[in-house]
Coordinates of C-alpha atoms in Angstrom, one line a residue:
Chain A
X1 CA -67.9 -29.5 -51.7
X2 CA -65.6 -29.9 -48.5
X3 CA -64.4 -27.3 -45.9
X4 CA -61.6 -29.7 -46.0
X5 CA -59.6 -31.7 -47.8
X6 CA -58.9 -35.6 -45.6
X7 CA -55.2 -35.2 -45.8
X8 CA -55.7 -31.8 -44.7
X9 CA -57.3 -32.9 -41.4
X10 CA -55.2 -36.0 -41.3
X11 CA -52.4 -34.2 -41.5
X12 CA -53.6 -32.0 -38.2
X13 CA -55.2 -34.4 -35.9
X14 CA -52.4 -34.4 -33.7
X15 CA -53.9 -30.5 -33.0
X16 CA -58.0 -32.1 -33.4
X17 CA -56.8 -34.6 -30.6
X18 CA -55.6 -33.0 -28.4
X19 CA -55.0 -28.8 -29.2
X20 CA -51.1 -29.4 -29.4
X21 CA -50.1 -25.5 -29.5
X22 CA -47.2 -23.7 -29.4
X23 CA -45.4 -21.5 -27.5
X24 CA -42.9 -19.1 -28.1
X25 CA -39.0 -19.3 -26.3
X26 CA -37.9 -15.9 -26.4
X27 CA -41.4 -13.7 -24.8
X28 CA -42.9 -17.1 -24.3
X29 CA -46.5 -16.9 -25.9
X30 CA -49.0 -19.7 -25.3
X31 CA -51.0 -20.4 -29.2
X32 CA -53.2 -22.5 -30.4
X33 CA -53.4 -23.4 -33.2
X34 CA -49.8 -23.5 -33.6
X35 CA -47.7 -20.7 -35.2
X36 CA -44.7 -21.0 -36.8
X37 CA -43.1 -17.6 -36.4
X38 CA -43.9 -15.8 -33.0
X39 CA -46.7 -13.1 -33.9
X40 CA -46.1 -11.8 -30.4
X41 CA -42.2 -11.0 -31.0
X42 CA -40.8 -12.6 -34.2
X43 CA -39.4 -15.0 -32.6
X44 CA -38.3 -18.2 -34.7
X45 CA -37.9 -20.2 -30.9
X46 CA -41.1 -22.2 -30.6
X47 CA -42.2 -25.6 -29.5
X48 CA -45.5 -27.3 -29.2
X49 CA -47.3 -27.6 -26.6
X50 CA -50.3 -29.5 -24.8
X51 CA -52.6 -27.2 -24.3
X52 CA -55.1 -26.9 -20.7
X53 CA -57.7 -29.3 -21.3
X54 CA -59.8 -25.9 -18.8
X55 CA -60.9 -23.1 -19.2
X56 CA -63.7 -20.1 -18.7
X57 CA -66.7 -19.6 -21.3
X58 CA -66.2 -16.0 -22.5
X59 CA -69.5 -16.3 -25.2
X60 CA -71.7 -18.9 -26.8
X61 CA -73.8 -18.6 -29.9
X62 CA -76.3 -21.6 -31.7
X63 CA -75.3 -20.9 -35.5
X64 CA -79.2 -21.9 -37.8
X65 CA -77.4 -21.3 -41.3
X66 CA -75.0 -24.0 -41.6
X67 CA -72.5 -24.8 -44.4
X68 CA -73.1 -28.2 -46.3
X69 CA -70.6 -29.4 -44.6
X70 CA -72.1 -29.9 -41.6
X71 CA -76.0 -28.6 -42.0
X72 CA -77.4 -32.0 -40.9
X73 CA -75.8 -30.9 -36.8
X74 CA -78.0 -27.2 -37.5
X75 CA -78.1 -25.9 -35.5
X76 CA -74.7 -26.2 -33.3
X77 CA -74.0 -24.0 -30.4
X78 CA -70.6 -22.4 -30.2
X79 CA -68.2 -21.3 -27.5
X80 CA -65.6 -18.3 -27.2
X81 CA -63.2 -20.2 -24.6
X82 CA -60.3 -18.5 -23.0
X83 CA -57.7 -21.7 -21.6
X84 CA -56.4 -21.4 -18.1
X85 CA -53.1 -20.5 -20.4
X86 CA -54.8 -16.7 -21.6
X87 CA -55.4 -18.6 -25.4
X88 CA -58.3 -18.9 -26.1
X89 CA -59.8 -20.9 -28.9
X90 CA -63.0 -21.5 -30.2
X91 CA -65.7 -24.9 -30.8
X92 CA -68.3 -26.0 -30.3
X93 CA -70.1 -27.1 -27.3
X94 CA -71.8 -30.2 -26.0
X95 CA -73.2 -32.1 -23.9
X96 CA -74.9 -29.0 -21.7
X97 CA -78.1 -28.4 -20.7
X98 CA -79.9 -25.4 -21.8
X99 CA -80.3 -24.0 -17.9
X100 CA -76.5 -24.6 -17.8
X101 CA -74.5 -22.3 -19.6
X102 CA -73.8 -19.3 -18.7
X103 CA -71.5 -16.7 -19.8
X104 CA -67.5 -17.3 -17.4
X105 CA -68.8 -21.0 -16.6
X106 CA -65.6 -23.2 -16.0
X107 CA -65.1 -26.1 -19.4
X108 CA -63.0 -28.5 -20.1
X109 CA -61.9 -30.3 -23.6
X110 CA -63.4 -33.2 -24.6
X111 CA -63.0 -35.1 -27.8
X112 CA -66.4 -35.9 -29.3
X113 CA -67.3 -36.8 -33.6
X114 CA -67.6 -33.4 -35.8
X115 CA -68.4 -34.9 -38.6
X116 CA -67.7 -38.0 -41.2
X117 CA -67.8 -38.1 -45.0
X118 CA -70.6 -40.0 -46.2
X119 CA -71.3 -43.8 -44.8
X120 CA -68.2 -44.5 -46.4
X121 CA -65.5 -42.1 -45.2
X122 CA -63.6 -41.0 -42.7
X123 CA -65.1 -39.8 -39.5
X124 CA -63.7 -36.4 -38.2
X125 CA -63.1 -36.2 -34.9
X126 CA -62.2 -33.3 -32.7
X127 CA -62.1 -31.0 -30.0
X128 CA -65.1 -29.3 -27.5
X129 CA -66.4 -28.4 -24.6
X130 CA -68.7 -29.1 -21.8
X131 CA -69.0 -27.4 -19.0
X132 CA -67.5 -28.6 -16.0
X133 CA -69.2 -27.6 -13.4
X134 CA -72.7 -28.6 -12.1
Chain B
X1 CA -45.4 11.1 -58.1
X2 CA -48.3 11.4 -60.2
X3 CA -51.7 11.7 -58.9
X4 CA -54.6 8.9 -59.8
X5 CA -58.1 9.6 -61.7
X6 CA -61.3 8.0 -61.7
X7 CA -61.9 8.1 -65.4
X8 CA -65.3 5.5 -66.2
X9 CA -67.0 2.5 -64.2
X10 CA -69.4 0.7 -65.1
X11 CA -71.6 -1.9 -63.3
X12 CA -73.9 -3.7 -63.3
X13 CA -77.5 -4.7 -60.8
X14 CA -76.4 -6.3 -58.0
X15 CA -79.2 -9.5 -57.4
X16 CA -80.2 -12.9 -59.1
X17 CA -79.4 -13.4 -62.8
X18 CA -79.6 -17.0 -63.5
X19 CA -79.5 -16.0 -67.0
X20 CA -76.0 -14.8 -66.9
X21 CA -72.4 -16.4 -66.5
X22 CA -69.9 -14.3 -65.0
X23 CA -68.5 -13.8 -67.4
X24 CA -71.1 -12.2 -68.9
X25 CA -71.3 -9.6 -66.2
X26 CA -67.6 -9.0 -65.8
X27 CA -68.1 -8.0 -69.3
X28 CA -70.8 -6.1 -69.5
X29 CA -68.8 -4.0 -67.0
X30 CA -65.9 -3.7 -68.9
X31 CA -67.2 -2.3 -71.0
X32 CA -69.8 0.7 -70.1
X33 CA -66.7 1.2 -68.5
X34 CA -64.7 1.2 -71.1
X35 CA -66.9 2.7 -73.8
X36 CA -67.3 5.6 -72.0
X37 CA -63.7 5.9 -71.7
X38 CA -63.5 5.5 -75.3
X39 CA -60.6 3.3 -74.9
X40 CA -57.7 4.1 -74.6
X41 CA -55.0 1.8 -74.3
X42 CA -55.1 -0.4 -71.1
X43 CA -52.0 -1.4 -69.2
X44 CA -53.1 -4.2 -66.3
X45 CA -56.7 -4.8 -65.6
X46 CA -57.1 -6.5 -62.7
X47 CA -60.5 -9.4 -62.2
X48 CA -60.8 -8.8 -58.5
X49 CA -62.9 -11.9 -57.3
X50 CA -63.2 -14.7 -54.2
X51 CA -65.0 -17.7 -55.3
X52 CA -65.2 -18.7 -58.7
X53 CA -61.8 -20.9 -58.3
X54 CA -63.6 -23.3 -56.5
X55 CA -68.2 -22.5 -56.2
X56 CA -67.2 -22.3 -60.7
X57 CA -64.7 -24.3 -60.7
X58 CA -63.3 -21.4 -63.0
X59 CA -60.1 -19.4 -63.0
X60 CA -57.2 -17.9 -64.4
X61 CA -60.3 -15.3 -64.5
X62 CA -57.4 -12.8 -65.8
X63 CA -57.5 -13.7 -69.1
X64 CA -61.0 -14.9 -69.9
X65 CA -62.1 -11.9 -69.4
X66 CA -59.8 -10.2 -70.6
X67 CA -60.4 -12.2 -73.7
X68 CA -63.5 -12.0 -74.2
X69 CA -63.8 -8.5 -73.5
X70 CA -61.9 -8.1 -76.5
X71 CA -58.4 -6.6 -74.7
X72 CA -57.0 -9.7 -76.1
X73 CA -53.5 -9.6 -74.9
X74 CA -53.2 -7.6 -72.4
X75 CA -51.9 -7.4 -69.1
X76 CA -54.8 -9.3 -67.0
X77 CA -55.3 -11.8 -63.6
X78 CA -57.5 -12.2 -60.5
X79 CA -56.6 -10.2 -57.6
X80 CA -58.2 -12.5 -54.3
X81 CA -57.9 -11.5 -50.6
X82 CA -61.1 -13.1 -50.3
X83 CA -64.2 -10.3 -49.6
X84 CA -61.6 -6.9 -49.7
X85 CA -60.4 -8.6 -52.9
X86 CA -62.3 -5.4 -55.0
X87 CA -60.4 -3.1 -52.0
X88 CA -57.3 -4.7 -52.5
X89 CA -56.9 -4.3 -56.3
X90 CA -57.8 -0.6 -56.2
X91 CA -54.2 -0.4 -54.0
X92 CA -52.7 -1.9 -56.0
X93 CA -52.9 -0.5 -58.9
X94 CA -53.4 3.4 -57.6
X95 CA -49.5 2.0 -56.1
X96 CA -48.9 0.7 -59.6
X97 CA -50.3 4.2 -61.3
X98 CA -48.2 6.5 -58.6
X99 CA -44.9 4.5 -58.6
X100 CA -45.7 5.5 -62.8
X101 CA -45.1 2.3 -63.9
X102 CA -48.9 2.3 -65.7
X103 CA -51.3 4.6 -66.7
X104 CA -54.5 2.7 -67.2
X105 CA -55.5 0.2 -64.9
X106 CA -58.9 -1.9 -65.7
X107 CA -60.0 -2.4 -62.1
X108 CA -63.2 -5.3 -62.7
X109 CA -64.1 -7.1 -59.6
X110 CA -67.2 -9.7 -60.2
X111 CA -69.2 -13.1 -57.8
X112 CA -71.6 -15.3 -58.7
X113 CA -73.3 -16.5 -55.8
X114 CA -76.2 -17.3 -57.3
X115 CA -75.4 -20.9 -59.4
X116 CA -74.8 -23.0 -56.4
X117 CA -76.6 -24.1 -53.1
X118 CA -76.9 -21.3 -50.3
X119 CA -74.8 -23.5 -47.5
X120 CA -72.3 -24.4 -50.3
X121 CA -72.0 -20.1 -50.8
X122 CA -72.0 -20.1 -47.0
X123 CA -69.3 -22.5 -46.7
X124 CA -67.0 -20.4 -49.3
X125 CA -67.8 -17.3 -48.3
X126 CA -66.7 -18.4 -45.4
X127 CA -63.3 -19.3 -46.1
X128 CA -62.4 -15.5 -45.9
X129 CA -61.4 -18.4 -41.9
X130 CA -59.2 -20.5 -41.5
X131 CA -60.5 -24.1 -42.3
X132 CA -58.2 -26.0 -40.3
X133 CA -58.7 -24.2 -36.9
X134 CA -61.6 -21.4 -37.6
X135 CA -64.2 -24.2 -39.8
X136 CA -63.0 -27.3 -39.2
X137 CA -64.7 -27.0 -35.9
X138 CA -68.2 -25.9 -38.0
X139 CA -68.8 -22.7 -37.3
X140 CA -68.6 -19.8 -39.9
X141 CA -68.4 -16.3 -41.1
X142 CA -72.1 -16.4 -39.1
X143 CA -71.0 -18.2 -35.9
X144 CA -67.8 -14.9 -35.8
X145 CA -70.8 -12.3 -35.9
X146 CA -73.2 -13.0 -33.5
X147 CA -70.1 -14.0 -30.9
X148 CA -68.9 -10.9 -31.8
X149 CA -72.1 -9.6 -31.3
X150 CA -72.3 -10.7 -27.7
X151 CA -69.4 -9.6 -26.5
X152 CA -70.1 -5.3 -28.8
X153 CA -73.5 -5.6 -27.1
X154 CA -71.8 -6.5 -23.4
X155 CA -69.2 -4.3 -23.0
X156 CA -70.7 -1.2 -24.1
X157 CA -74.0 -2.8 -22.2
X158 CA -75.4 -1.6 -26.5
X159 CA -79.2 -3.1 -27.2
X160 CA -79.3 -4.6 -30.3
X161 CA -82.7 -3.0 -31.2
X162 CA -80.4 0.0 -32.0
X163 CA -77.3 -1.5 -34.1
X164 CA -80.2 -3.1 -36.4
X165 CA -80.1 0.1 -36.9
X166 CA -77.6 -0.1 -39.4
X167 CA -79.4 -2.2 -42.0
X168 CA -82.4 0.1 -42.2
X169 CA -80.2 3.0 -43.1
X170 CA -78.9 0.9 -45.4
X171 CA -82.2 -0.3 -46.4
X172 CA -83.2 2.8 -46.9
X173 CA -81.0 4.6 -49.2
X174 CA -80.9 1.7 -51.9
X175 CA -84.5 2.6 -51.8
X176 CA -83.1 4.6 -54.9
X177 CA -80.1 3.1 -55.9
X178 CA -80.6 1.7 -59.6
X179 CA -78.3 -0.9 -58.7
X180 CA -79.4 -1.8 -55.6
X181 CA -80.9 -5.9 -54.7
X182 CA -82.6 -4.8 -52.5
X183 CA -84.5 -1.5 -53.2
X184 CA -86.9 -1.7 -50.2
X185 CA -87.2 -0.6 -46.4
X186 CA -87.1 -2.1 -43.5
X187 CA -88.0 -0.8 -40.3
X188 CA -86.0 -2.2 -37.0
X189 CA -89.4 -4.5 -36.4
X190 CA -88.4 -6.3 -39.5
X191 CA -84.9 -6.7 -38.5
X192 CA -85.7 -8.1 -35.5
X193 CA -88.2 -10.7 -36.4
X194 CA -86.4 -12.0 -39.5
X195 CA -84.6 -15.9 -38.7
X196 CA -81.9 -15.4 -35.9
X197 CA -78.9 -16.6 -37.8
X198 CA -76.5 -17.0 -35.4
X199 CA -77.7 -15.6 -31.8
X200 CA -78.1 -12.1 -31.7
X201 CA -77.6 -12.2 -34.9
X202 CA -80.4 -12.6 -37.9
X203 CA -81.4 -12.9 -41.6
X204 CA -81.7 -8.7 -41.9
X205 CA -78.4 -8.7 -40.1
X206 CA -77.3 -10.9 -42.4
X207 CA -75.2 -10.5 -46.1
X208 CA -77.2 -11.0 -48.6
X209 CA -75.4 -13.6 -51.1
X210 CA -75.2 -11.6 -55.0
X211 CA -73.8 -11.7 -58.3
X212 CA -72.9 -8.1 -59.1
X213 CA -69.6 -6.5 -62.1
X214 CA -67.5 -3.7 -61.5
X215 CA -65.6 -1.9 -63.1
X216 CA -62.9 1.3 -62.1
X217 CA -61.3 2.8 -64.8
X218 CA -58.4 4.5 -63.3
X219 CA -56.1 6.5 -64.6
X220 CA -53.0 9.6 -64.3
X221 CA -54.8 11.0 -67.4
X222 CA -56.8 13.8 -65.8
X223 CA -59.0 14.2 -68.9
X224 CA -62.7 14.1 -68.4
X225 CA -61.8 12.2 -65.0
X226 CA -65.4 12.3 -63.3
X227 CA -62.4 11.9 -59.2
X228 CA -59.6 11.6 -57.7
X229 CA -58.4 8.3 -55.4
X230 CA -56.3 10.0 -53.3
X231 CA -55.5 7.5 -51.1
X232 CA -56.1 3.4 -51.0
X233 CA -53.6 1.0 -49.1
X234 CA -55.0 -2.9 -47.3
X235 CA -53.0 -3.9 -44.6
X236 CA -53.6 -7.8 -43.2
X237 CA -53.5 -8.7 -39.5
X238 CA -54.4 -12.8 -38.5
X239 CA -56.9 -15.2 -39.9
X240 CA -57.9 -15.7 -36.3
X241 CA -60.3 -12.6 -34.8
X242 CA -60.5 -14.5 -31.2
X243 CA -56.2 -15.3 -31.1
X244 CA -56.1 -11.2 -31.6
X245 CA -55.8 -9.3 -28.2
X246 CA -59.6 -7.4 -28.4
X247 CA -61.2 -8.7 -30.8
X248 CA -63.0 -5.3 -31.2
X249 CA -60.3 -4.1 -33.4
X250 CA -59.9 -4.0 -36.0
X251 CA -56.1 -3.1 -35.8
X252 CA -55.2 -2.8 -39.8
X253 CA -58.0 0.3 -39.7
X254 CA -56.1 1.5 -36.6
X255 CA -52.5 1.4 -39.0
X256 CA -54.3 2.6 -42.2
X257 CA -56.0 5.5 -40.2
X258 CA -51.9 7.3 -39.5
X259 CA -50.9 6.2 -43.6
X260 CA -54.2 8.8 -44.1
X261 CA -53.0 11.1 -42.4
X262 CA -49.2 11.7 -43.2
X263 CA -50.7 10.7 -46.9
X264 CA -52.7 14.4 -45.3
X265 CA -56.7 13.5 -45.6
X266 CA -58.4 14.2 -42.0
X267 CA -60.4 11.6 -41.0
X268 CA -62.1 14.1 -39.5
X269 CA -63.0 15.8 -42.5
X270 CA -65.0 12.6 -44.6
X271 CA -68.4 13.6 -45.2
X272 CA -69.8 10.2 -46.2
X273 CA -68.5 6.8 -45.8
X274 CA -68.9 2.7 -47.9
X275 CA -68.1 0.9 -45.8
X276 CA -68.3 -2.5 -44.8
X277 CA -72.0 -3.5 -43.7
X278 CA -71.7 -7.2 -44.0
X279 CA -72.8 -7.8 -39.6
X280 CA -73.9 -4.4 -38.1
X281 CA -71.5 -5.1 -35.6
X282 CA -68.7 -5.2 -38.2
X283 CA -70.6 -1.4 -39.5
X284 CA -70.3 -0.8 -36.0
X285 CA -66.7 -1.3 -34.9
X286 CA -65.1 0.3 -38.0
X287 CA -66.4 4.0 -37.2
X288 CA -65.5 4.0 -34.0
X289 CA -61.8 1.6 -35.2
X290 CA -61.8 5.6 -37.8
X291 CA -62.5 7.8 -34.4
X292 CA -65.4 9.5 -36.4
X293 CA -67.9 7.8 -33.7
X294 CA -66.6 7.5 -29.6
X295 CA -66.2 3.6 -28.8
X296 CA -69.9 1.8 -28.1
X297 CA -71.3 4.6 -29.4
X298 CA -72.2 3.5 -33.2
X299 CA -75.7 1.8 -32.3
X300 CA -77.0 4.7 -30.5
X301 CA -75.9 7.1 -33.6
X302 CA -77.3 4.9 -36.1
X303 CA -80.9 5.2 -34.5
X304 CA -80.7 8.7 -33.4
X305 CA -79.9 8.9 -37.3
X306 CA -76.6 11.6 -37.2
X307 CA -75.2 8.6 -39.9
X308 CA -78.8 9.0 -42.4
X309 CA -78.2 9.9 -45.9
X310 CA -79.1 13.4 -44.9
X311 CA -77.3 13.2 -41.7
X312 CA -73.5 14.3 -40.2
X313 CA -72.2 11.6 -41.4
X314 CA -74.2 9.7 -44.4
X315 CA -72.7 5.7 -44.8
X316 CA -73.1 3.2 -47.1
X317 CA -74.9 5.8 -49.4
X318 CA -76.4 3.0 -52.4
X319 CA -77.6 1.2 -50.1
X320 CA -73.7 -1.1 -49.1
X321 CA -72.8 -4.8 -48.5
X322 CA -76.3 -5.1 -47.1
X323 CA -79.1 -3.8 -49.5
X324 CA -76.9 -3.1 -52.5
X325 CA -75.4 -6.1 -52.1
X326 CA -72.5 -8.1 -51.1
X327 CA -70.7 -9.7 -54.9
X328 CA -68.3 -9.9 -52.1
X329 CA -64.9 -9.8 -54.0
X330 CA -67.1 -6.9 -56.0
X331 CA -67.9 -5.5 -53.3
X332 CA -65.4 -3.3 -52.9
X333 CA -65.0 -1.9 -56.7
X334 CA -68.8 -1.2 -56.2
X335 CA -68.0 0.6 -53.3
X336 CA -65.3 2.9 -54.7
X337 CA -67.3 3.2 -57.5
X338 CA -70.7 5.0 -55.5
X339 CA -68.0 7.6 -53.6
X340 CA -66.9 8.3 -57.1
X341 CA -70.3 8.7 -58.2
X342 CA -70.9 10.8 -55.0
X343 CA -68.1 13.2 -55.4
X344 CA -69.0 13.4 -59.1
X345 CA -71.9 14.9 -58.0
X346 CA -73.6 12.3 -60.7
X347 CA -76.1 9.7 -57.3
X348 CA -79.3 11.5 -58.2
X349 CA -81.6 10.9 -55.2
X350 CA -79.0 10.1 -53.0
X351 CA -77.4 12.9 -53.3
X352 CA -75.3 14.1 -50.8
X353 CA -75.1 17.4 -50.1
X354 CA -71.1 19.1 -50.6
X355 CA -69.4 15.0 -51.4
X356 CA -65.7 16.8 -51.7
X357 CA -64.6 13.0 -49.6
X358 CA -65.1 10.1 -49.3
X359 CA -63.8 7.2 -47.3
X360 CA -64.6 3.5 -48.9
X361 CA -64.1 0.3 -46.1
X362 CA -63.5 -3.5 -47.3
X363 CA -62.9 -5.5 -45.2
X364 CA -62.2 -9.9 -46.2
X365 CA -63.8 -12.0 -42.7
X366 CA -64.4 -9.4 -39.7
X367 CA -60.7 -7.2 -40.6
X368 CA -58.0 -9.9 -41.2
X369 CA -57.5 -7.9 -44.1
X370 CA -58.1 -4.1 -44.1
X371 CA -58.8 -1.1 -47.0
X372 CA -59.1 1.8 -47.1
X373 CA -60.1 4.4 -50.5
X374 CA -60.2 7.8 -50.9
X375 CA -62.3 9.5 -53.6
X376 CA -62.5 13.6 -54.0
X377 CA -63.9 15.5 -56.1

């Protein structure tokens, strides 16, 4: 069982490493994950755009029941983050002390290991978020 | 345009069928349905299923189940819309009959979730979400339920102790539900003391892993029918719940109410609702989106008994996703079969008094697909 074939991951790696999203050149709205057609105005005039690295933690949850691919990392804390351009992203929260986690705090995107395919397999990296205030 | 009738229904118990395969379950439901209707000619069979390809390494379910049920040669296919596969299959059958394309369509929903480890089943159940950008982070349906529940409680200053009356109601209704997986009552205390799965969501506020199959024979022929389907449709939005302007809304359902009204059905007149109550927050969001509860008030109303079997608006009358069980792709078919039992007066101890019109809401994920079916006497 797997959450994603390795090639699918490889193909999308720049989006995981850098959070490259989209901007619609017709209506100006920005999106992450990237889109091919603007879900707001329907335009296909879409450009790639690097998402801001900073945002605000809307809310978070600690998931204790995980699928087989992530079971060994149990529990995992996830945050719903609003980036500074208004785009919302779901991602893991890392490098925090429990008392730091509050709704509304500033968070910063970081690259961290997500998981690996066994001892000899591919190591999957991707964006996570960490508190950016004391 | 022709009306659409439910001529017969058939189902297996929902639960853990260690001794029986996916095809065993599907065939049992099909044979019961076909026997009851005395084997009319079937123009099409639609198999609603979400996970067999992944969990059981079995595809081509349309042909496989038709041939095993003695319907070899019949048009048959598999419909997949994650947890809403059943609702989408019924809506498709409905439109094909109404358009005059087919006269008799057999819909069978089947899911086998318990043949694999729970963590594999959870991963498969979560494939209603975006693999590349949601599941890749490690998140699953519990994560999303946790986040939505937190957002809901914060926005409306609602109490989790009230919200979890939804599983309490579902379990109460399952006690006398012959096919339910969990035929026992639970209390708010039980829910609050059950293990945390993604805070604030507890185990008893999450859908069980279930096996089961349910079938409906839908027809243009009213003879011997038990109920009518007077509306069945579905809409889609995005897999990315978080990128919607308001993650607590189900825009797909909002558009369904408009077409429901255009079809001459007043939502205010429904006598009961079969809810997609996998998580309490979804039960509340659905009732509020349909206008059956004021925004932010559904939890409090659940606590006050409004949605009990003898309340003003009964929900999940045979236990819902929570206690009847959640055979994912089959769950929407169970709902409509249960609604047909209600309006035909065959609901036994769970009979809703004067049940004339019921609706079934079957969602994929957290509303990325929303199907709505109205069942009448």
